[in-house]
């Protein structure tokens, strides 16, 4: 049966756009909703233009009460009945209370070769470390930040004159290939990692 996918965003949504574009023809999944915690997220317009329902659950009114925010997320998802959640640049930490019931059904993309550089500023940290290779990872989400079984990775070279911006752009190109490739495989029930090198 076709899997229903909720995509969570906070910003421009370029990964979300690639996921939406990929879910067509004999793909085993379809997007059922795009949810943002930020009403200004540019990705909301992209989703609407693609005919995918959108939801906004702002986090500010909850003033740091993550559990209450997550109850609101669950409420907003309810009538879309997703089977899977794809976090795609969703910039809020989720607690075990939300993550655990979705264990094995929630994916995230992170701009580093995990387990290196969990958290923020991954490109800067790769440059500062003098890494020759950098990249991105899609993984199953667990309650620990940027952790969980790895479902795919793509590598890029770090070039001598790279800045954070040029390196980020090179990684983002690979994110746009990797995430759709992983989702297609995962939604078909195959959890073998996709390695793009
Ligand atoms: C991506 O680099 C993603 O890996 C990171 O945030 C960025 C989101 O970009 N977590 P976009 O919103 O998909 O364009």
Coordinates of N, CA, C and O and ligand atoms in Angstrom, one line a residue:
X1 N 0.8 -1.2 0.0 CA 0.0 0.0 0.0 C 0.9 1.3 0.0 O 1.9 1.3 0.7
X2 N 0.4 2.3 -0.7 CA 1.2 3.5 -0.8 C 1.3 4.1 0.6 O 0.3 4.2 1.3
X3 N 2.5 4.5 1.0 CA 2.8 5.1 2.3 C 2.5 6.6 2.2 O 2.8 7.3 1.2
X4 N 1.9 7.1 3.3 CA 1.6 8.6 3.4 C 2.7 9.2 4.2 O 3.0 8.8 5.3
X5 N 3.2 10.3 3.6 CA 4.4 10.9 4.2 C 4.1 12.3 4.6 O 3.7 13.1 3.8
X6 N 4.4 12.6 5.9 CA 4.4 14.0 6.4 C 5.8 14.5 6.3 O 6.8 13.9 6.8
X7 N 6.0 15.7 5.7 CA 7.4 16.3 5.7 C 7.4 17.6 6.6 O 6.5 18.4 6.5
X8 N 8.3 17.6 7.5 CA 8.4 18.7 8.4 C 9.6 19.6 8.0 O 10.7 19.2 7.7
X9 N 9.3 20.9 7.9 CA 10.3 21.9 7.5 C 10.3 23.1 8.5 O 9.4 23.3 9.3
X10 N 11.4 23.9 8.3 CA 11.4 25.2 9.1 C 11.8 26.3 8.1 O 11.7 27.5 8.6
X11 N 12.3 26.0 6.9 CA 12.9 27.1 6.1 C 12.5 27.0 4.6 O 11.4 26.7 4.3
X12 N 13.6 27.1 3.8 CA 13.3 27.2 2.4 C 12.8 25.9 1.8 O 12.1 25.9 0.7
X13 N 13.0 24.8 2.4 CA 12.3 23.6 2.0 C 12.8 23.0 0.7 O 12.1 22.3 0.0
X14 N 14.1 23.2 0.4 CA 14.6 22.6 -0.9 C 14.6 21.1 -0.9 O 14.3 20.4 -1.9
X15 N 15.0 20.5 0.3 CA 14.9 19.1 0.4 C 13.5 18.5 0.3 O 13.2 17.5 -0.4
X16 N 12.6 19.2 1.0 CA 11.2 18.9 0.9 C 10.7 18.9 -0.6 O 10.0 18.0 -1.0
X17 N 11.1 19.9 -1.3 CA 10.7 20.0 -2.7 C 11.1 18.8 -3.5 O 10.4 18.2 -4.3
X18 N 12.4 18.4 -3.3 CA 12.9 17.2 -4.0 C 12.2 16.0 -3.6 O 11.9 15.1 -4.4
X19 N 11.8 15.9 -2.3 CA 11.0 14.7 -1.9 C 9.7 14.7 -2.6 O 9.2 13.7 -3.1
X20 N 9.0 15.9 -2.6 CA 7.7 15.9 -3.3 C 7.8 15.5 -4.7 O 7.0 14.8 -5.3
X21 N 8.8 16.1 -5.4 CA 9.0 15.8 -6.8 C 9.2 14.3 -7.1 O 8.9 13.8 -8.2
X22 N 9.8 13.7 -6.1 CA 10.2 12.3 -6.4 C 9.0 11.3 -6.2 O 9.0 10.2 -6.7
X23 N 8.0 11.7 -5.4 CA 6.9 10.8 -5.1 C 5.8 10.8 -6.2 O 4.8 11.5 -6.0
X24 N 6.1 10.1 -7.2 CA 5.1 10.1 -8.3 C 5.3 8.7 -9.0 O 6.1 7.9 -8.6
X25 N 4.4 8.5 -10.0 CA 4.4 7.2 -10.7 C 4.4 6.0 -9.8 O 3.6 6.0 -8.9
X26 N 5.4 5.1 -9.9 CA 5.3 3.9 -9.1 C 6.1 4.0 -7.8 O 6.3 3.0 -7.1
X27 N 6.4 5.2 -7.4 CA 7.0 5.4 -6.1 C 6.1 4.9 -5.0 O 4.9 5.1 -5.0
X28 N 6.7 4.3 -4.0 CA 5.8 3.6 -2.9 C 5.2 4.6 -1.9 O 4.6 4.2 -1.0
X29 N 5.4 5.9 -2.1 CA 4.9 6.9 -1.1 C 4.4 8.1 -1.8 O 4.7 8.4 -3.0
X30 N 3.5 8.8 -1.1 CA 3.0 10.1 -1.5 C 3.0 11.1 -0.3 O 2.8 10.6 0.8
X31 N 3.2 12.4 -0.6 CA 3.2 13.4 0.5 C 1.7 13.6 0.9 O 0.9 13.8 0.0
X32 N 1.4 13.6 2.2 CA 0.0 13.9 2.6 C 0.0 15.2 3.3 O -1.1 15.8 3.4
X33 N 1.1 15.8 3.8 CA 1.1 17.1 4.4 C 2.5 17.6 4.5 O 3.5 16.8 4.7
X34 N 2.7 18.9 4.4 CA 3.9 19.6 4.8 C 3.7 20.4 6.0 O 2.7 21.3 6.0
X35 N 4.4 20.3 7.1 CA 4.2 21.0 8.3 C 5.4 21.8 8.6 O 6.6 21.4 8.5
X36 N 5.2 23.1 9.0 CA 6.2 24.0 9.4 C 6.0 24.5 10.8 O 4.8 24.8 11.1
X37 N 7.0 24.8 11.5 CA 6.9 25.5 12.8 C 7.0 27.0 12.6 O 6.8 27.7 13.6
X38 N 7.3 27.4 11.4 CA 7.5 28.8 11.1 C 6.6 29.2 9.9 O 6.7 28.7 8.8
X39 N 5.6 30.1 10.2 CA 4.7 30.5 9.1 C 5.4 31.2 7.9 O 4.8 31.2 6.8
X40 N 6.6 31.7 8.1 CA 7.3 32.4 7.0 C 8.1 31.4 6.2 O 8.8 31.8 5.2
X41 N 8.1 30.1 6.5 CA 9.0 29.2 5.8 C 8.6 29.2 4.3 O 7.5 29.0 3.9
X42 N 9.6 29.4 3.5 CA 9.4 29.5 2.0 C 8.9 28.2 1.5 O 8.1 28.2 0.5
X43 N 9.2 27.1 2.1 CA 8.7 25.8 1.6 C 7.2 25.6 1.6 O 6.7 24.8 0.9
X44 N 6.5 26.4 2.5 CA 5.1 26.3 2.5 C 4.5 26.7 1.2 O 3.5 26.0 0.7
X45 N 5.0 27.7 0.5 CA 4.5 28.1 -0.8 C 4.8 27.0 -1.8 O 3.9 26.8 -2.7
X46 N 5.9 26.4 -1.7 CA 6.3 25.3 -2.7 C 5.3 24.2 -2.5 O 4.8 23.6 -3.5
X47 N 5.0 23.8 -1.3 CA 4.1 22.7 -1.0 C 2.7 23.0 -1.6 O 2.0 22.2 -2.3
X48 N 2.2 24.3 -1.3 CA 0.9 24.7 -1.8 C 0.8 24.6 -3.3 O -0.1 24.2 -3.9
X49 N 1.9 25.1 -4.0 CA 1.9 25.1 -5.4 C 1.9 23.7 -6.0 O 1.4 23.5 -7.1
X50 N 2.4 22.8 -5.2 CA 2.4 21.4 -5.6 C 1.1 20.7 -5.2 O 1.0 19.5 -5.5
X51 N 0.2 21.4 -4.6 CA -1.1 20.8 -4.2 C -1.0 19.9 -3.0 O -1.9 19.1 -2.8
X52 N 0.0 20.1 -2.2 CA 0.1 19.3 -0.9 C -0.4 20.2 0.2 O 0.0 21.3 0.4
X53 N -1.3 19.6 1.1 CA -1.8 20.3 2.2 C -0.7 20.8 3.1 O 0.3 20.1 3.3
X54 N -0.9 21.9 3.8 CA 0.2 22.4 4.7 C -0.5 22.7 6.1 O -1.7 22.9 6.2
X55 N 0.4 22.6 7.1 CA 0.0 22.9 8.5 C 1.1 23.8 9.1 O 2.3 23.5 8.8
X56 N 0.7 24.7 9.9 CA 1.7 25.5 10.6 C 1.4 25.3 12.1 O 0.3 25.5 12.5
X57 N 2.5 24.9 12.8 CA 2.4 24.8 14.3 C 3.5 25.6 14.8 O 4.7 25.2 14.8
X58 N 3.2 26.9 15.2 CA 4.3 27.7 15.7 C 4.7 27.3 17.1 O 3.9 26.8 17.9
X59 N 6.1 27.3 17.3 CA 6.6 26.9 18.6 C 6.6 28.0 19.6 O 6.5 27.7 20.8
X60 N 6.7 29.3 19.2 CA 6.8 30.4 20.2 C 5.7 30.4 21.2 O 6.0 30.6 22.4
X61 N 4.4 30.2 20.9 CA 3.4 30.3 21.9 C 3.6 29.3 23.0 O 3.1 29.5 24.1
X62 N 4.3 28.3 22.8 CA 4.5 27.2 23.8 C 5.7 27.6 24.8 O 5.9 26.9 25.8
X63 N 6.4 28.6 24.5 CA 7.4 29.2 25.4 C 8.3 28.1 25.9 O 8.5 28.0 27.1
X64 N 8.8 27.3 25.0 CA 9.8 26.3 25.5 C 9.2 25.0 26.1 O 9.9 24.1 26.4
X65 N 7.9 25.0 26.1 CA 7.3 23.7 26.6 C 7.2 22.7 25.4 O 6.2 22.7 24.7
X66 N 8.2 21.9 25.3 CA 8.4 21.1 24.1 C 7.2 20.0 24.1 O 6.8 19.7 23.0
X67 N 6.8 19.6 25.2 CA 5.8 18.5 25.2 C 4.5 19.1 24.7 O 3.8 18.4 23.9
X68 N 4.1 20.3 25.1 CA 2.9 20.9 24.7 C 3.0 21.2 23.2 O 2.0 20.9 22.4
X69 N 4.1 21.6 22.7 CA 4.3 21.9 21.3 C 4.1 20.6 20.5 O 3.5 20.5 19.5
X70 N 4.7 19.5 21.0 CA 4.6 18.2 20.3 C 3.2 17.7 20.3 O 2.7 17.0 19.4
X71 N 2.4 17.9 21.4 CA 1.0 17.6 21.4 C 0.3 18.3 20.2 O -0.6 17.7 19.5
X72 N 0.6 19.5 20.0 CA 0.0 20.3 18.9 C 0.5 19.7 17.6 O -0.3 19.7 16.6
X73 N 1.7 19.3 17.5 CA 2.2 18.6 16.2 C 1.3 17.4 16.0 O 0.8 17.2 14.8
X74 N 1.1 16.6 17.0 CA 0.4 15.4 16.8 C -1.1 15.7 16.4 O -1.6 15.0 15.5
X75 N -1.6 16.7 17.0 CA -3.0 17.1 16.7 C -3.1 17.6 15.2 O -4.0 17.2 14.5
X76 N -2.1 18.3 14.8 CA -2.1 18.8 13.4 C -1.9 17.7 12.4 O -2.4 17.8 11.2
X77 N -1.2 16.6 12.8 CA -1.0 15.5 11.9 C -2.2 14.6 11.8 O -2.4 13.9 10.7
X78 N -3.0 14.6 12.8 CA -4.0 13.5 13.0 C -4.8 13.3 11.7 O -4.9 12.1 11.3
X79 N -5.5 14.3 11.2 CA -6.4 14.0 10.1 C -5.7 13.8 8.8 O -6.3 13.4 7.8
X80 N -4.3 13.9 8.7 CA -3.6 13.6 7.5 C -3.1 12.1 7.5 O -2.7 11.6 6.5
X81 N -3.2 11.5 8.7 CA -2.9 10.1 8.8 C -1.6 9.6 8.2 O -1.6 8.7 7.3
X82 N -0.5 10.3 8.5 CA 0.8 9.8 7.9 C 1.2 8.5 8.4 O 1.0 8.1 9.5
X83 N 1.9 7.8 7.5 CA 2.6 6.5 7.9 C 4.1 6.8 8.3 O 4.7 6.1 9.1
X84 N 4.7 7.8 7.6 CA 6.1 8.1 7.8 C 6.2 9.6 8.0 O 5.4 10.4 7.5
X85 N 7.2 10.1 8.7 CA 7.6 11.5 8.8 C 9.0 11.7 8.3 O 9.9 10.9 8.7
X86 N 9.2 12.6 7.4 CA 10.5 13.0 6.9 C 10.8 14.4 7.5 O 10.1 15.4 7.1
X87 N 11.8 14.5 8.3 CA 12.3 15.8 8.8 C 13.2 16.4 7.7 O 14.2 15.7 7.3
X88 N 12.9 17.6 7.2 CA 13.7 18.1 6.1 C 14.1 19.6 6.4 O 13.4 20.5 6.0
X89 N 15.1 19.7 7.3 CA 15.5 21.1 7.7 C 14.5 21.6 8.8 O 14.2 22.8 8.8
X90 N 14.0 20.7 9.6 CA 13.1 21.0 10.7 C 14.0 21.3 11.9 O 14.7 20.5 12.4
X91 N 13.9 22.6 12.3 CA 14.9 23.1 13.3 C 14.5 23.1 14.7 O 14.9 23.9 15.5
X92 N 13.6 22.1 15.1 CA 13.2 22.0 16.5 C 13.7 20.6 17.0 O 13.5 19.6 16.3
X93 N 14.2 20.6 18.2 CA 14.5 19.3 18.8 C 13.2 18.6 19.3 O 12.4 19.3 19.8
X94 N 13.1 17.3 19.0 CA 11.9 16.6 19.4 C 12.3 15.7 20.6 O 13.4 15.1 20.6
X95 N 11.4 15.6 21.5 CA 11.6 14.7 22.7 C 11.3 13.3 22.5 O 10.6 13.0 21.5
X96 N 11.7 12.4 23.4 CA 11.4 11.0 23.3 C 9.8 10.8 23.2 O 9.4 9.8 22.6
X97 N 9.1 11.6 23.9 CA 7.6 11.5 23.9 C 7.0 11.5 22.5 O 6.0 10.8 22.2
X98 N 7.6 12.3 21.7 CA 7.1 12.4 20.3 C 7.8 11.4 19.4 O 7.2 10.7 18.6
X99 N 9.1 11.2 19.6 CA 10.0 10.4 18.7 C 9.7 8.9 18.9 O 9.6 8.2 17.9
X100 N 9.6 8.5 20.1 CA 9.5 7.0 20.3 C 8.3 6.3 19.6 O 8.5 5.3 19.0
X101 N 7.1 6.9 19.7 CA 6.0 6.3 18.9 C 6.2 6.2 17.4 O 5.6 5.4 16.8
X102 N 7.2 7.0 16.9 CA 7.4 7.1 15.5 C 8.7 6.3 15.1 O 9.2 6.3 14.0
X103 N 9.3 5.6 16.1 CA 10.5 4.9 15.9 C 10.4 3.9 14.7 O 9.4 3.2 14.6
X104 N 11.4 4.0 13.8 CA 11.4 3.2 12.6 C 10.5 3.8 11.5 O 10.4 3.2 10.4
X105 N 9.9 4.9 11.8 CA 8.9 5.5 10.8 C 9.2 7.0 10.6 O 8.5 7.7 10.0
X106 N 10.4 7.5 11.1 CA 10.7 8.9 11.0 C 12.2 9.0 10.6 O 13.1 8.4 11.2
X107 N 12.4 9.8 9.5 CA 13.7 10.0 8.9 C 14.1 11.5 9.1 O 13.3 12.4 9.2
X108 N 15.5 11.7 9.0 CA 16.0 13.0 9.1 C 17.2 13.1 8.1 O 17.9 12.1 7.9
X109 N 17.4 14.3 7.5 CA 18.6 14.5 6.8 C 19.5 15.5 7.5 O 19.0 16.5 8.1
X110 N 20.8 15.1 7.6 CA 21.7 16.0 8.4 C 23.0 16.3 7.5 O 23.5 15.3 6.9
X111 N 23.4 17.5 7.5 CA 24.5 17.9 6.6 C 25.9 17.6 7.1 O 26.7 18.5 7.3
X112 N 26.1 16.3 7.5 CA 27.5 15.8 7.8 C 27.5 14.3 7.6 O 26.5 13.7 7.5
X113 N 28.7 13.8 7.6 CA 28.9 12.3 7.6 C 28.8 11.8 9.0 O 29.8 11.7 9.7
X114 N 27.6 11.6 9.5 CA 27.4 11.1 10.9 C 28.2 9.8 11.0 O 28.3 9.1 10.1
X115 N 28.8 9.6 12.2 CA 28.6 10.3 13.5 C 29.4 11.5 13.7 O 29.3 12.1 14.8
X116 N 30.1 12.0 12.6 CA 30.8 13.3 12.8 C 29.8 14.5 12.8 O 28.8 14.5 12.0
X117 N 30.1 15.4 13.6 CA 29.4 16.7 13.6 C 27.9 16.7 13.7 O 27.1 17.1 12.8
X118 N 27.4 16.1 14.8 CA 26.0 16.3 15.2 C 25.7 17.7 15.5 O 26.7 18.5 15.9
X119 N 24.5 18.2 15.3 CA 24.2 19.6 15.7 C 24.4 20.6 14.6 O 24.4 20.2 13.4
X120 N 24.7 21.8 15.0 CA 24.8 22.9 14.0 C 26.2 23.1 13.5 O 27.2 22.6 14.0
X121 N 26.3 24.0 12.5 CA 27.6 24.5 11.9 C 28.5 23.4 11.4 O 29.7 23.4 11.6
X122 N 27.9 22.4 10.8 CA 28.6 21.3 10.4 C 29.7 21.6 9.3 O 30.8 21.0 9.4
X123 N 29.4 22.5 8.4 CA 30.3 22.8 7.3 C 31.5 23.5 7.9 O 32.7 23.2 7.6
X124 N 31.3 24.5 8.8 CA 32.4 25.2 9.5 C 33.3 24.2 10.2 O 34.5 24.3 10.2
X125 N 32.7 23.3 10.9 CA 33.4 22.3 11.7 C 34.3 21.4 10.8 O 35.4 21.1 11.2
X126 N 33.7 21.0 9.7 CA 34.5 20.2 8.8 C 35.7 20.9 8.2 O 36.8 20.4 8.1
X127 N 35.5 22.2 7.9 CA 36.6 23.0 7.4 C 37.6 23.2 8.5 O 38.8 23.1 8.2
X128 N 37.2 23.5 9.7 CA 38.1 23.8 10.8 C 39.0 22.5 11.1 O 40.1 22.6 11.5
X129 N 38.3 21.4 10.9 CA 39.1 20.1 11.2 C 40.0 19.7 10.1 O 40.8 18.8 10.2
X130 N 39.9 20.5 8.9 CA 40.8 20.1 7.8 C 40.4 18.8 7.1 O 41.2 18.2 6.5
X131 N 39.1 18.5 7.2 CA 38.6 17.2 6.6 C 38.8 17.3 5.0 O 38.5 18.4 4.4
X132 N 39.2 16.2 4.4 CA 39.3 16.2 3.0 C 37.9 15.8 2.4 O 37.7 16.0 1.2
X133 N 37.1 15.1 3.2 CA 35.8 14.7 2.7 C 34.7 15.1 3.7 O 34.9 15.1 4.9
X134 N 33.6 15.5 3.1 CA 32.4 15.9 3.9 C 31.2 15.3 3.3 O 31.3 14.6 2.3
X135 N 30.0 15.6 3.8 CA 28.8 15.1 3.1 C 27.6 15.2 3.9 O 27.5 16.1 4.8
X136 N 26.7 14.3 3.7 CA 25.4 14.3 4.4 C 24.9 12.9 4.6 O 25.4 11.9 4.0
X137 N 23.9 12.8 5.6 CA 23.5 11.5 6.1 C 21.9 11.6 6.2 O 21.4 12.6 6.7
X138 N 21.3 10.5 5.8 CA 19.9 10.3 6.1 C 19.8 9.2 7.1 O 20.5 8.1 7.0
X139 N 19.1 9.4 8.2 CA 19.1 8.4 9.3 C 17.7 8.3 9.9 O 16.9 9.2 9.8
X140 N 17.5 7.2 10.6 CA 16.2 7.1 11.4 C 16.4 7.9 12.6 O 17.4 8.0 13.2
X141 N 15.3 8.5 13.0 CA 15.3 9.5 14.1 C 15.1 8.7 15.4 O 14.1 7.9 15.5
X142 N 16.0 9.0 16.4 CA 15.8 8.5 17.7 C 15.8 9.7 18.6 O 16.0 10.8 18.2
X143 N 15.6 9.5 19.9 CA 15.5 10.7 20.8 C 16.8 11.4 20.9 O 16.8 12.6 21.3
X144 N 17.9 10.8 20.6 CA 19.2 11.5 20.7 C 19.4 12.3 19.4 O 19.1 11.8 18.3
X145 N 19.9 13.5 19.6 CA 20.0 14.4 18.4 C 20.9 13.9 17.3 O 22.1 13.5 17.6
X146 N 20.4 13.8 16.1 CA 21.3 13.4 14.9 C 21.9 12.1 15.1 O 23.1 11.9 14.9
X147 N 21.1 11.2 15.7 CA 21.6 9.8 16.0 C 20.6 8.8 15.3 O 19.7 9.3 14.5
X148 N 20.8 7.6 15.5 CA 19.9 6.6 14.9 C 20.5 5.9 13.7 O 21.4 6.5 13.1
X149 N 19.9 4.8 13.4 CA 20.5 4.0 12.3 C 20.6 4.8 11.0 O 19.7 5.5 10.5
X150 N 21.8 4.6 10.3 CA 22.1 5.3 9.1 C 21.4 4.6 7.9 O 21.6 3.4 7.7
X151 N 20.7 5.4 7.1 CA 20.0 4.9 6.0 C 20.6 5.3 4.7 O 20.2 4.8 3.6
X152 N 21.6 6.2 4.7 CA 22.3 6.6 3.5 C 23.2 7.7 3.8 O 23.0 8.5 4.7
X153 N 24.3 7.8 3.0 CA 25.2 8.9 3.0 C 25.7 9.2 1.6 O 25.8 8.4 0.8
X154 N 26.1 10.5 1.5 CA 26.7 11.0 0.2 C 27.9 11.8 0.6 O 27.9 12.6 1.5
X155 N 29.0 11.6 -0.1 CA 30.3 12.3 0.2 C 30.5 13.3 -0.8 O 30.2 13.2 -2.0
X156 N 31.2 14.4 -0.4 CA 31.7 15.4 -1.4 C 33.2 15.7 -1.0 O 33.5 15.6 0.2
X157 N 34.0 16.1 -1.9 CA 35.3 16.5 -1.6 C 35.3 17.9 -0.9 O 34.4 18.7 -1.2
X158 N 36.2 18.2 0.0 CA 36.4 19.5 0.5 C 37.6 20.1 -0.3 O 38.6 19.5 -0.4
X159 N 37.3 21.2 -1.0 CA 38.3 21.8 -1.9 C 39.1 22.9 -1.1 O 38.7 23.5 -0.2
X160 N 40.4 23.1 -1.6 CA 41.3 24.0 -0.9 C 40.7 25.4 -0.6 O 41.0 26.0 0.4
X161 N 40.0 26.0 -1.6 CA 39.5 27.3 -1.4 C 38.0 27.4 -0.9 O 37.3 28.4 -1.1
X162 N 37.5 26.3 -0.4 CA 36.1 26.3 0.1 C 35.9 27.2 1.2 O 36.7 27.4 2.1
X163 N 34.7 27.9 1.2 CA 34.2 28.6 2.3 C 33.0 27.8 2.8 O 32.6 26.8 2.2
X164 N 32.5 28.2 4.0 CA 31.3 27.5 4.5 C 30.2 27.5 3.4 O 29.5 26.4 3.3
X165 N 30.0 28.6 2.7 CA 28.9 28.7 1.7 C 29.2 27.7 0.6 O 28.2 27.1 0.1
X166 N 30.4 27.7 0.0 CA 30.6 26.8 -1.1 C 30.5 25.4 -0.8 O 30.0 24.5 -1.5
X167 N 31.0 25.0 0.4 CA 30.9 23.7 0.9 C 29.5 23.3 1.1 O 29.0 22.2 0.7
X168 N 28.7 24.2 1.8 CA 27.3 23.9 2.0 C 26.5 23.6 0.8 O 25.7 22.7 0.7
X169 N 26.8 24.4 -0.3 CA 26.1 24.3 -1.5 C 26.4 23.0 -2.2 O 25.6 22.3 -2.8
X170 N 27.7 22.5 -2.1 CA 28.1 21.2 -2.7 C 27.4 20.1 -1.9 O 26.9 19.1 -2.5
X171 N 27.3 20.2 -0.6 CA 26.6 19.2 0.2 C 25.1 19.2 -0.1 O 24.5 18.1 -0.3
X172 N 24.5 20.4 -0.3 CA 23.1 20.4 -0.5 C 22.7 19.7 -1.8 O 21.7 19.1 -1.9
X173 N 23.5 19.9 -2.8 CA 23.3 19.2 -4.1 C 23.2 17.7 -3.9 O 22.3 17.0 -4.5
X174 N 24.0 17.2 -3.0 CA 24.0 15.7 -2.7 C 22.8 15.4 -1.8 O 22.2 14.3 -2.0
X175 N 22.4 16.3 -0.9 CA 21.2 16.1 -0.1 C 20.0 15.8 -1.0 O 19.2 15.0 -0.7
X176 N 19.9 16.6 -2.1 CA 18.8 16.6 -3.0 C 18.7 15.3 -3.7 O 17.7 14.9 -4.2
X177 N 19.8 14.6 -3.9 CA 19.9 13.3 -4.5 C 19.6 12.2 -3.5 O 18.9 11.2 -3.7
X178 N 20.3 12.3 -2.3 CA 20.3 11.3 -1.3 C 18.9 11.1 -0.7 O 18.4 9.9 -0.6
X179 N 18.3 12.1 -0.3 CA 17.0 12.0 0.5 C 15.9 11.2 -0.3 O 15.3 10.3 0.1
X180 N 15.7 11.7 -1.6 CA 14.7 10.9 -2.4 C 15.1 9.5 -2.6 O 14.2 8.6 -2.6
X181 N 16.4 9.2 -2.8 CA 16.8 7.8 -3.0 C 16.6 7.0 -1.8 O 16.1 5.8 -1.9
X182 N 16.9 7.5 -0.6 CA 16.6 6.8 0.6 C 15.1 6.6 0.9 O 14.7 5.5 1.2
X183 N 14.3 7.7 0.7 CA 12.9 7.5 0.9 C 12.3 6.5 0.0 O 11.4 5.7 0.5
X184 N 12.7 6.4 -1.2 CA 12.1 5.4 -2.2 C 12.4 4.0 -1.7 O 11.5 3.2 -1.7
X185 N 13.6 3.8 -1.2 CA 14.0 2.5 -0.8 C 13.3 2.2 0.6 O 12.7 1.1 0.8
X186 N 13.3 3.1 1.5 CA 12.8 2.9 2.8 C 11.2 2.7 2.8 O 10.7 1.8 3.4
X187 N 10.6 3.5 2.0 CA 9.1 3.3 1.9 C 8.7 2.0 1.3 O 7.6 1.5 1.5
X188 N 9.6 1.4 0.5 CA 9.4 0.1 -0.1 C 9.7 -1.0 0.9 O 9.6 -2.2 0.6
X189 N 10.1 -0.7 2.1 CA 10.4 -1.6 3.2 C 11.9 -2.1 3.2 O 12.2 -3.1 3.9
X190 N 12.7 -1.5 2.5 CA 14.1 -1.9 2.4 C 15.0 -0.9 3.1 O 15.1 0.3 2.8
X191 N 15.6 -1.4 4.2 CA 16.4 -0.4 5.1 C 17.9 -0.5 4.8 O 18.7 0.0 5.6
X192 N 18.3 -1.2 3.7 CA 19.7 -1.2 3.4 C 20.2 0.2 3.1 O 19.5 0.9 2.3
X193 N 21.3 0.7 3.6 CA 21.7 2.1 3.4 C 22.0 2.3 1.9 O 22.5 1.4 1.2
X194 N 21.7 3.5 1.5 CA 22.1 4.0 0.1 C 23.4 4.8 0.3 O 23.4 5.8 1.0
X195 N 24.4 4.4 -0.4 CA 25.7 5.1 -0.3 C 26.0 5.7 -1.7 O 26.2 5.0 -2.6
X196 N 26.1 7.1 -1.7 CA 26.4 7.8 -2.9 C 27.9 8.3 -2.8 O 28.2 9.1 -1.8
X197 N 28.8 7.8 -3.7 CA 30.1 8.2 -3.5 C 30.7 8.7 -4.9 O 30.2 8.2 -5.9
Ligands
LIG1 C1 19.8 21.3 4.9 O1 21.1 21.4 4.8 C2 19.5 20.2 5.9 O2 20.3 19.1 5.9 C3 19.7 21.0 7.2 O3 19.0 22.2 6.9 C4 19.1 22.5 5.5 C5 17.7 22.7 5.1 O4 17.6 23.1 3.8 N1 19.2 20.3 8.3 P1 16.2 23.1 3.0 O5 15.2 23.8 3.9 O6 15.9 21.7 2.7 O7 16.4 23.9 1.8

